[in-house]
XYZ file of N, CA and C in Angstrom:
507
model
N 11.721 57.668 37.720
C 11.296 57.128 38.997
C 9.938 56.453 38.845
N 9.774 55.376 39.568
C 8.507 54.657 39.515
C 7.442 55.431 40.287
N 6.205 55.109 39.995
C 5.077 55.755 40.669
C 5.149 55.528 42.175
N 5.488 54.312 42.574
C 5.574 53.987 44.005
C 6.623 54.852 44.705
N 7.762 55.087 44.051
C 8.796 55.931 44.653
C 8.339 57.380 44.777
N 7.641 57.868 43.777
C 7.131 59.244 43.834
C 6.142 59.387 44.983
N 5.247 58.410 45.146
C 4.276 58.458 46.239
C 4.995 58.411 47.587
N 5.964 57.519 47.724
C 6.712 57.415 48.982
C 7.464 58.705 49.285
N 8.103 59.286 48.284
C 8.814 60.550 48.495
C 7.842 61.670 48.858
N 6.656 61.659 48.264
C 5.646 62.657 48.606
C 5.221 62.543 50.055
N 4.982 61.311 50.514
C 4.607 61.107 51.909
C 5.751 61.492 52.842
N 6.991 61.125 52.501
C 8.127 61.489 53.341
C 8.312 63.000 53.410
N 8.122 63.672 52.285
C 8.240 65.130 52.267
C 7.173 65.773 53.152
N 5.935 65.290 53.038
C 4.847 65.831 53.859
C 5.109 65.568 55.337
N 5.611 64.384 55.663
C 5.925 64.060 57.055
C 7.032 64.975 57.577
N 8.063 65.169 56.776
C 9.182 66.024 57.191
C 8.731 67.466 57.398
N 7.972 68.017 56.446
C 7.487 69.395 56.576
C 6.579 69.523 57.801
N 5.693 68.545 57.995
C 4.817 68.561 59.163
C 5.592 68.496 60.464
N 6.631 67.663 60.504
C 7.412 67.536 61.740
C 8.162 68.822 62.059
N 8.682 69.484 61.037
C 9.371 70.758 61.253
C 8.383 71.816 61.757
N 7.185 71.845 61.172
C 6.154 72.810 61.613
C 5.748 72.560 63.061
N 5.536 71.297 63.408
C 5.147 70.969 64.786
C 6.267 71.322 65.753
N 7.495 70.949 65.404
C 8.637 71.213 66.286
C 8.838 72.712 66.480
N 8.763 73.473 65.389
C 8.938 74.925 65.488
C 7.790 75.563 66.266
N 6.601 75.058 66.089
C 5.436 75.618 66.760
C 5.449 75.345 68.262
N 6.034 74.232 68.662
C 6.074 73.876 70.076
C 7.278 74.483 70.792
N 8.140 75.180 70.091
C 9.284 75.899 70.677
C 10.120 75.028 71.615
N 10.404 73.813 71.191
C 11.258 72.946 71.982
C 10.582 72.245 73.143
N 9.256 72.374 73.265
C 8.542 71.703 74.353
C 8.535 70.186 74.164
N 8.593 69.743 72.914
C 8.696 68.307 72.630
C 9.928 68.096 71.765
N 10.470 66.890 71.788
C 11.667 66.609 71.001
C 11.308 66.510 69.524
N 12.333 66.647 68.681
C 12.081 66.543 67.242
C 11.594 65.137 66.884
N 12.113 64.135 67.553
C 11.680 62.751 67.289
C 10.184 62.611 67.567
N 9.710 63.198 68.666
C 8.281 63.147 68.973
C 7.461 63.901 67.937
N 7.965 65.040 67.483
C 7.231 65.794 66.465
C 7.236 65.040 65.136
N 8.328 64.358 64.814
C 8.385 63.557 63.591
C 7.397 62.395 63.671
N 7.369 61.728 64.827
C 6.448 60.611 65.024
C 4.995 61.080 64.940
N 4.711 62.212 65.559
C 3.365 62.782 65.536
C 2.953 63.143 64.110
N 3.874 63.716 63.344
C 3.601 64.074 61.956
C 3.374 62.823 61.107
N 4.216 61.817 61.270
C 4.063 60.575 60.507
C 2.742 59.893 60.841
N 2.378 59.897 62.108
C 1.125 59.289 62.519
C -0.067 60.040 61.941
N 0.013 61.362 61.890
C -1.087 62.160 61.339
C -1.205 61.962 59.829
N -0.102 62.003 59.107
C -0.133 61.829 57.646
C -0.620 60.430 57.286
N -0.188 59.435 58.031
C -0.580 58.049 57.739
C -1.898 57.680 58.406
N -2.551 58.624 59.033
C -3.833 58.493 59.722
C -3.921 57.255 60.619
N -2.883 57.081 61.435
C -2.905 55.972 62.390
C -3.431 56.409 63.739
N -3.325 57.691 64.078
C -3.884 58.199 65.321
C -3.037 57.972 66.555
N -1.768 57.669 66.383
C -0.902 57.452 67.538
C -0.172 58.745 67.896
N 0.090 58.927 69.185
C 0.773 60.135 69.628
C 1.708 59.801 70.782
N 2.972 60.235 70.698
C 3.908 59.982 71.795
C 3.714 60.949 72.966
N 2.937 62.017 72.752
C 2.646 62.994 73.802
C 1.137 63.211 73.856
N 0.657 63.689 74.974
C -0.769 63.996 75.093
C -1.092 65.201 74.211
N -2.085 65.061 73.348
C -2.442 66.166 72.462
C -2.920 67.381 73.248
N -3.494 67.163 74.408
C -3.970 68.281 75.221
C -2.814 69.137 75.729
N -1.597 68.593 75.743
C -0.435 69.346 76.211
C 0.155 70.231 75.117
N -0.316 70.086 73.887
C 0.233 70.846 72.764
C -0.501 72.173 72.585
N 0.163 73.100 71.912
C -0.442 74.397 71.605
C -1.656 74.222 70.707
N -2.570 75.173 70.789
C -3.769 75.120 69.949
C -3.403 75.184 68.461
N -2.400 75.974 68.114
C -1.996 76.062 66.705
C -1.388 74.746 66.222
N -0.788 73.991 67.120
C -0.279 72.665 66.743
C -1.427 71.727 66.430
N -2.551 71.875 67.120
C -3.735 71.071 66.816
C -4.204 71.343 65.396
N -4.152 72.602 64.976
C -4.525 72.937 63.593
C -3.578 72.260 62.598
N -2.281 72.254 62.907
C -1.303 71.597 62.024
C -1.598 70.106 61.938
N -1.870 69.484 63.073
C -2.164 68.049 63.094
C -3.437 67.757 62.297
N -4.460 68.591 62.477
C -5.699 68.392 61.729
C -5.453 68.510 60.225
N -4.637 69.470 59.819
C -4.302 69.621 58.401
C -3.539 68.396 57.888
N -2.599 67.900 58.670
C -1.845 66.703 58.267
C -2.751 65.487 58.143
N -3.693 65.339 59.059
C -4.652 64.230 58.977
C -5.472 64.351 57.698
N -5.927 65.582 57.406
C -6.739 65.805 56.200
C -5.943 65.506 54.934
N -4.727 66.007 54.856
C -3.884 65.776 53.675
C -3.585 64.285 53.518
N -3.234 63.631 54.610
C -2.940 62.200 54.550
C -4.149 61.381 54.145
N -5.307 61.684 54.712
C -6.536 60.951 54.374
C -6.930 61.143 52.924
N -6.897 62.391 52.458
C -7.233 62.648 51.054
C -6.219 62.002 50.119
N -4.944 62.017 50.519
C -3.919 61.370 49.699
C -4.140 59.875 49.581
N -4.467 59.236 50.681
C -4.694 57.790 50.664
C -5.946 57.441 49.860
N -7.023 58.208 50.060
C -8.258 57.940 49.317
C -8.042 58.156 47.821
N -7.415 59.275 47.459
C -7.169 59.573 46.041
C -6.259 58.530 45.407
N -5.199 58.170 46.120
C -4.275 57.154 45.627
C -4.999 55.837 45.373
N -5.830 55.431 46.304
C -6.557 54.170 46.177
C -7.511 54.186 44.993
N -8.238 55.283 44.820
C -9.194 55.380 43.711
C -8.471 55.372 42.365
N -7.405 56.164 42.244
C -6.663 56.212 40.978
C -6.029 54.858 40.674
N -5.446 54.216 41.671
C -4.856 52.882 41.458
C -5.936 51.897 41.026
N -7.120 51.978 41.637
C -8.218 51.099 41.238
C -8.568 51.271 39.762
N -8.659 52.513 39.323
C -8.948 52.759 37.911
C -7.828 52.246 37.018
N -6.584 52.423 37.438
C -5.468 51.987 36.602
C -5.329 50.467 36.576
N -5.693 49.792 37.653
C -5.668 48.328 37.647
C -6.684 47.808 36.637
N -7.844 48.451 36.616
C -8.864 48.070 35.644
C -8.331 48.263 34.224
N -7.515 49.307 34.021
C -6.945 49.579 32.704
C -5.789 48.646 32.362
N -5.201 47.990 33.381
C -4.133 47.038 33.118
C -2.730 47.601 33.231
N -2.508 48.631 34.032
C -1.179 49.188 34.223
C -0.404 48.286 35.177
N 0.867 48.008 34.857
C 1.666 47.122 35.703
C 2.283 47.884 36.862
N 2.793 47.138 37.852
C 3.401 47.783 39.020
C 4.762 48.386 38.706
N 5.364 48.030 37.591
C 6.665 48.563 37.207
C 6.565 49.826 36.364
N 5.380 50.346 36.218
C 5.173 51.526 35.396
C 5.929 52.713 35.989
N 6.668 53.427 35.155
C 7.375 54.625 35.595
C 6.380 55.754 35.812
N 6.775 56.767 36.585
C 5.865 57.838 36.945
C 5.314 58.547 35.715
N 6.159 58.856 34.755
C 5.692 59.547 33.543
C 4.648 58.709 32.811
N 4.889 57.401 32.712
C 3.916 56.514 32.056
C 2.626 56.435 32.867
N 2.753 56.480 34.184
C 1.562 56.468 35.032
C 0.714 57.710 34.787
N 1.358 58.874 34.772
C 0.624 60.119 34.543
C -0.036 60.100 33.174
N 0.688 59.638 32.167
C 0.113 59.552 30.822
C -1.071 58.596 30.827
N -0.939 57.474 31.550
C -2.042 56.510 31.616
C -3.224 57.070 32.402
N -2.934 57.829 33.461
C -4.009 58.368 34.277
C -4.775 59.473 33.564
N -4.072 60.250 32.768
C -4.734 61.334 32.037
C -4.565 61.115 30.536
N -4.752 59.893 30.121
C -4.572 59.475 28.740
C -5.379 60.363 27.803
N -4.689 60.968 26.858
C -5.360 61.858 25.908
C -5.639 61.154 24.590
N -5.400 59.854 24.557
C -5.629 59.079 23.349
C -7.135 58.910 23.125
N -7.654 59.563 22.107
C -9.086 59.518 21.838
C -9.525 58.146 21.306
N -8.609 57.370 20.765
C -8.966 56.094 20.154
C -9.329 55.043 21.198
N -8.748 55.153 22.388
C -9.000 54.154 23.424
C -10.291 54.480 24.163
N -11.240 53.585 24.099
C -12.526 53.829 24.752
C -12.447 53.596 26.258
N -11.426 52.859 26.730
C -11.308 52.557 28.153
C -10.444 53.553 28.904
N -9.810 54.489 28.208
C -8.889 55.407 28.878
C -9.648 56.496 29.622
N -9.051 56.970 30.714
C -9.633 58.072 31.465
C -9.073 59.366 30.894
N -9.910 60.324 30.662
C -9.483 61.612 30.140
C -9.063 62.523 31.292
N -8.338 63.594 30.970
C -7.862 64.529 31.979
C -9.006 65.067 32.815
N -10.064 65.473 32.174
C -11.217 65.999 32.891
C -11.827 64.982 33.827
N -11.815 63.720 33.415
C -12.387 62.657 34.247
C -11.567 62.463 35.526
N -10.247 62.467 35.414
C -9.385 62.319 36.592
C -9.579 63.507 37.522
N -9.585 64.716 36.953
C -9.797 65.911 37.784
C -11.161 65.871 38.459
N -12.186 65.446 37.739
C -13.537 65.368 38.289
C -13.590 64.358 39.434
N -12.902 63.236 39.288
C -12.863 62.222 40.343
C -12.188 62.785 41.591
N -11.051 63.443 41.415
C -10.328 63.995 42.562
C -11.119 65.110 43.244
N -11.748 65.970 42.465
C -12.575 67.036 43.039
C -13.767 66.434 43.777
N -14.351 65.378 43.220
C -15.470 64.712 43.897
C -15.037 64.122 45.229
N -13.860 63.523 45.267
C -13.344 62.945 46.512
C -13.195 64.033 47.571
N -12.612 65.169 47.184
C -12.423 66.276 48.133
C -13.772 66.816 48.591
N -14.694 67.026 47.649
C -16.007 67.572 48.001
C -16.789 66.648 48.939
N -16.816 65.374 48.615
C -17.538 64.412 49.455
C -16.913 64.351 50.845
N -15.588 64.351 50.919
C -14.909 64.312 52.216
C -15.258 65.533 53.053
N -15.181 66.707 52.454
C -15.443 67.931 53.206
C -16.903 67.994 53.671
N -17.829 67.628 52.801
C -19.247 67.659 53.188
C -19.514 66.696 54.336
N -19.002 65.477 54.244
C -19.222 64.509 55.325
C -18.564 64.952 56.624
N -17.374 65.547 56.535
C -16.706 66.038 57.741
C -17.480 67.199 58.360
N -18.001 68.100 57.526
C -18.803 69.214 58.051
C -20.079 68.717 58.723
N -20.742 67.744 58.097
C -21.948 67.174 58.711
C -21.616 66.516 60.048
N -20.503 65.799 60.087
C -20.071 65.181 61.343
C -19.736 66.224 62.393
N -19.070 67.316 61.988
C -18.710 68.381 62.934
C -19.958 69.062 63.479
N -20.953 69.293 62.624
C -22.202 69.909 63.087
C -22.906 68.995 64.083
N -22.978 67.708 63.748
C -23.601 66.756 64.673
C -22.868 66.675 65.998
N -21.548 66.674 65.955
C -20.777 66.641 67.198
C -20.965 67.925 67.998
N -20.988 69.062 67.306
C -21.166 70.338 67.996
C -22.505 70.391 68.723
N -23.533 69.910 68.057
C -24.874 69.932 68.664
C -24.924 69.080 69.926
N -24.250 67.942 69.908
C -24.331 67.009 71.031
C -23.195 67.150 72.041
N -22.232 68.037 71.756
C -21.111 68.209 72.671
C -21.508 69.175 73.790
N -21.239 68.822 75.030
C -21.596 69.735 76.122
C -20.721 70.990 76.088
N -21.262 72.069 76.616
C -20.488 73.305 76.703
C -19.287 73.067 77.601
N -18.123 73.531 77.120
C -16.906 73.374 77.905
C -16.502 74.685 78.537
N -15.484 74.624 79.355
C -14.992 75.816 80.029
C -14.281 76.751 79.061
N -13.869 76.217 77.894
C -13.096 77.005 76.943
C -13.958 77.931 76.101
N -15.251 77.732 76.043
C -16.128 78.592 75.255
C -16.534 77.948 73.943
N -17.402 78.635 73.186
C -17.958 78.042 71.970
C -16.953 77.857 70.849
N -15.910 78.701 70.763
C -14.945 78.546 69.672
C -14.189 77.235 69.774
N -13.764 76.864 70.965
C -13.051 75.605 71.103
C -14.004 74.426 70.918
N -15.271 74.623 71.251
C -16.265 73.575 71.010
C -16.366 73.293 69.521
N -16.381 74.346 68.694
C -16.377 74.159 67.232
C -15.104 73.464 66.784
N -13.970 73.911 67.337
C -12.707 73.299 66.925
C -12.665 71.823 67.290
N -13.055 71.482 68.512
C -13.039 70.078 68.922
C -13.986 69.254 68.065
N -15.099 69.835 67.681
C -16.040 69.146 66.793
C -15.404 68.904 65.425
N -14.759 69.927 64.886
C -14.105 69.788 63.571
C -12.952 68.794 63.635
N -12.107 68.925 64.660
C -10.954 68.041 64.794
C -11.389 66.583 64.893
N -12.393 66.340 65.707
C -12.898 64.971 65.886
C -13.519 64.437 64.594
N -14.273 65.275 63.886
C -14.903 64.843 62.638
C -13.849 64.528 61.570
N -12.846 65.387 61.435
C -11.781 65.153 60.446
C -10.999 63.899 60.806
N -10.653 63.761 62.065
C -9.904 62.590 62.514
C -10.696 61.298 62.329
N -11.973 61.329 62.705
C -12.794 60.128 62.587
C -13.023 59.761 61.117
N -13.321 60.734 60.280
C -13.578 60.437 58.874
C -12.346 59.842 58.197
N -11.197 60.414 58.447
C -9.984 59.958 57.769
C -9.428 58.673 58.362
N -9.784 58.343 59.579
C -9.372 57.072 60.146
C -10.354 55.987 59.771
């Protein structure tokens, strides 16, 4: 399978799992089509919703936030790795196995190849930078967000949800 097919199947799998989680969590309050659309929108970080998010369960908000985070990190990581591989000269017809070998090339003779540790370090850096920026955004939002009727815990959650959503969009 080509790299593009593996990425597409990964996104479809994440969307499907997310839609099942949302549908099961809402206990039939929304249709499966709406939960699928909501999951696809969260994974693809488009921010569209066929239902009002305020009408959903609080645990569904956590699922949506996780889907946004996974989708955003997936898109950022994919873009960075593709950028490195374009510089290396990998073609678009490269099969997945060849892509993985190229991404974590263990050939010591090639001075332009990325080593396994380098790819892992890049991906860990992407995750770390994303989380730090989202936490800083959540703290800033929490400080400036007025107290709500729901109490301080929901204020933290709304701050985190907004920071994760804004960063990944």
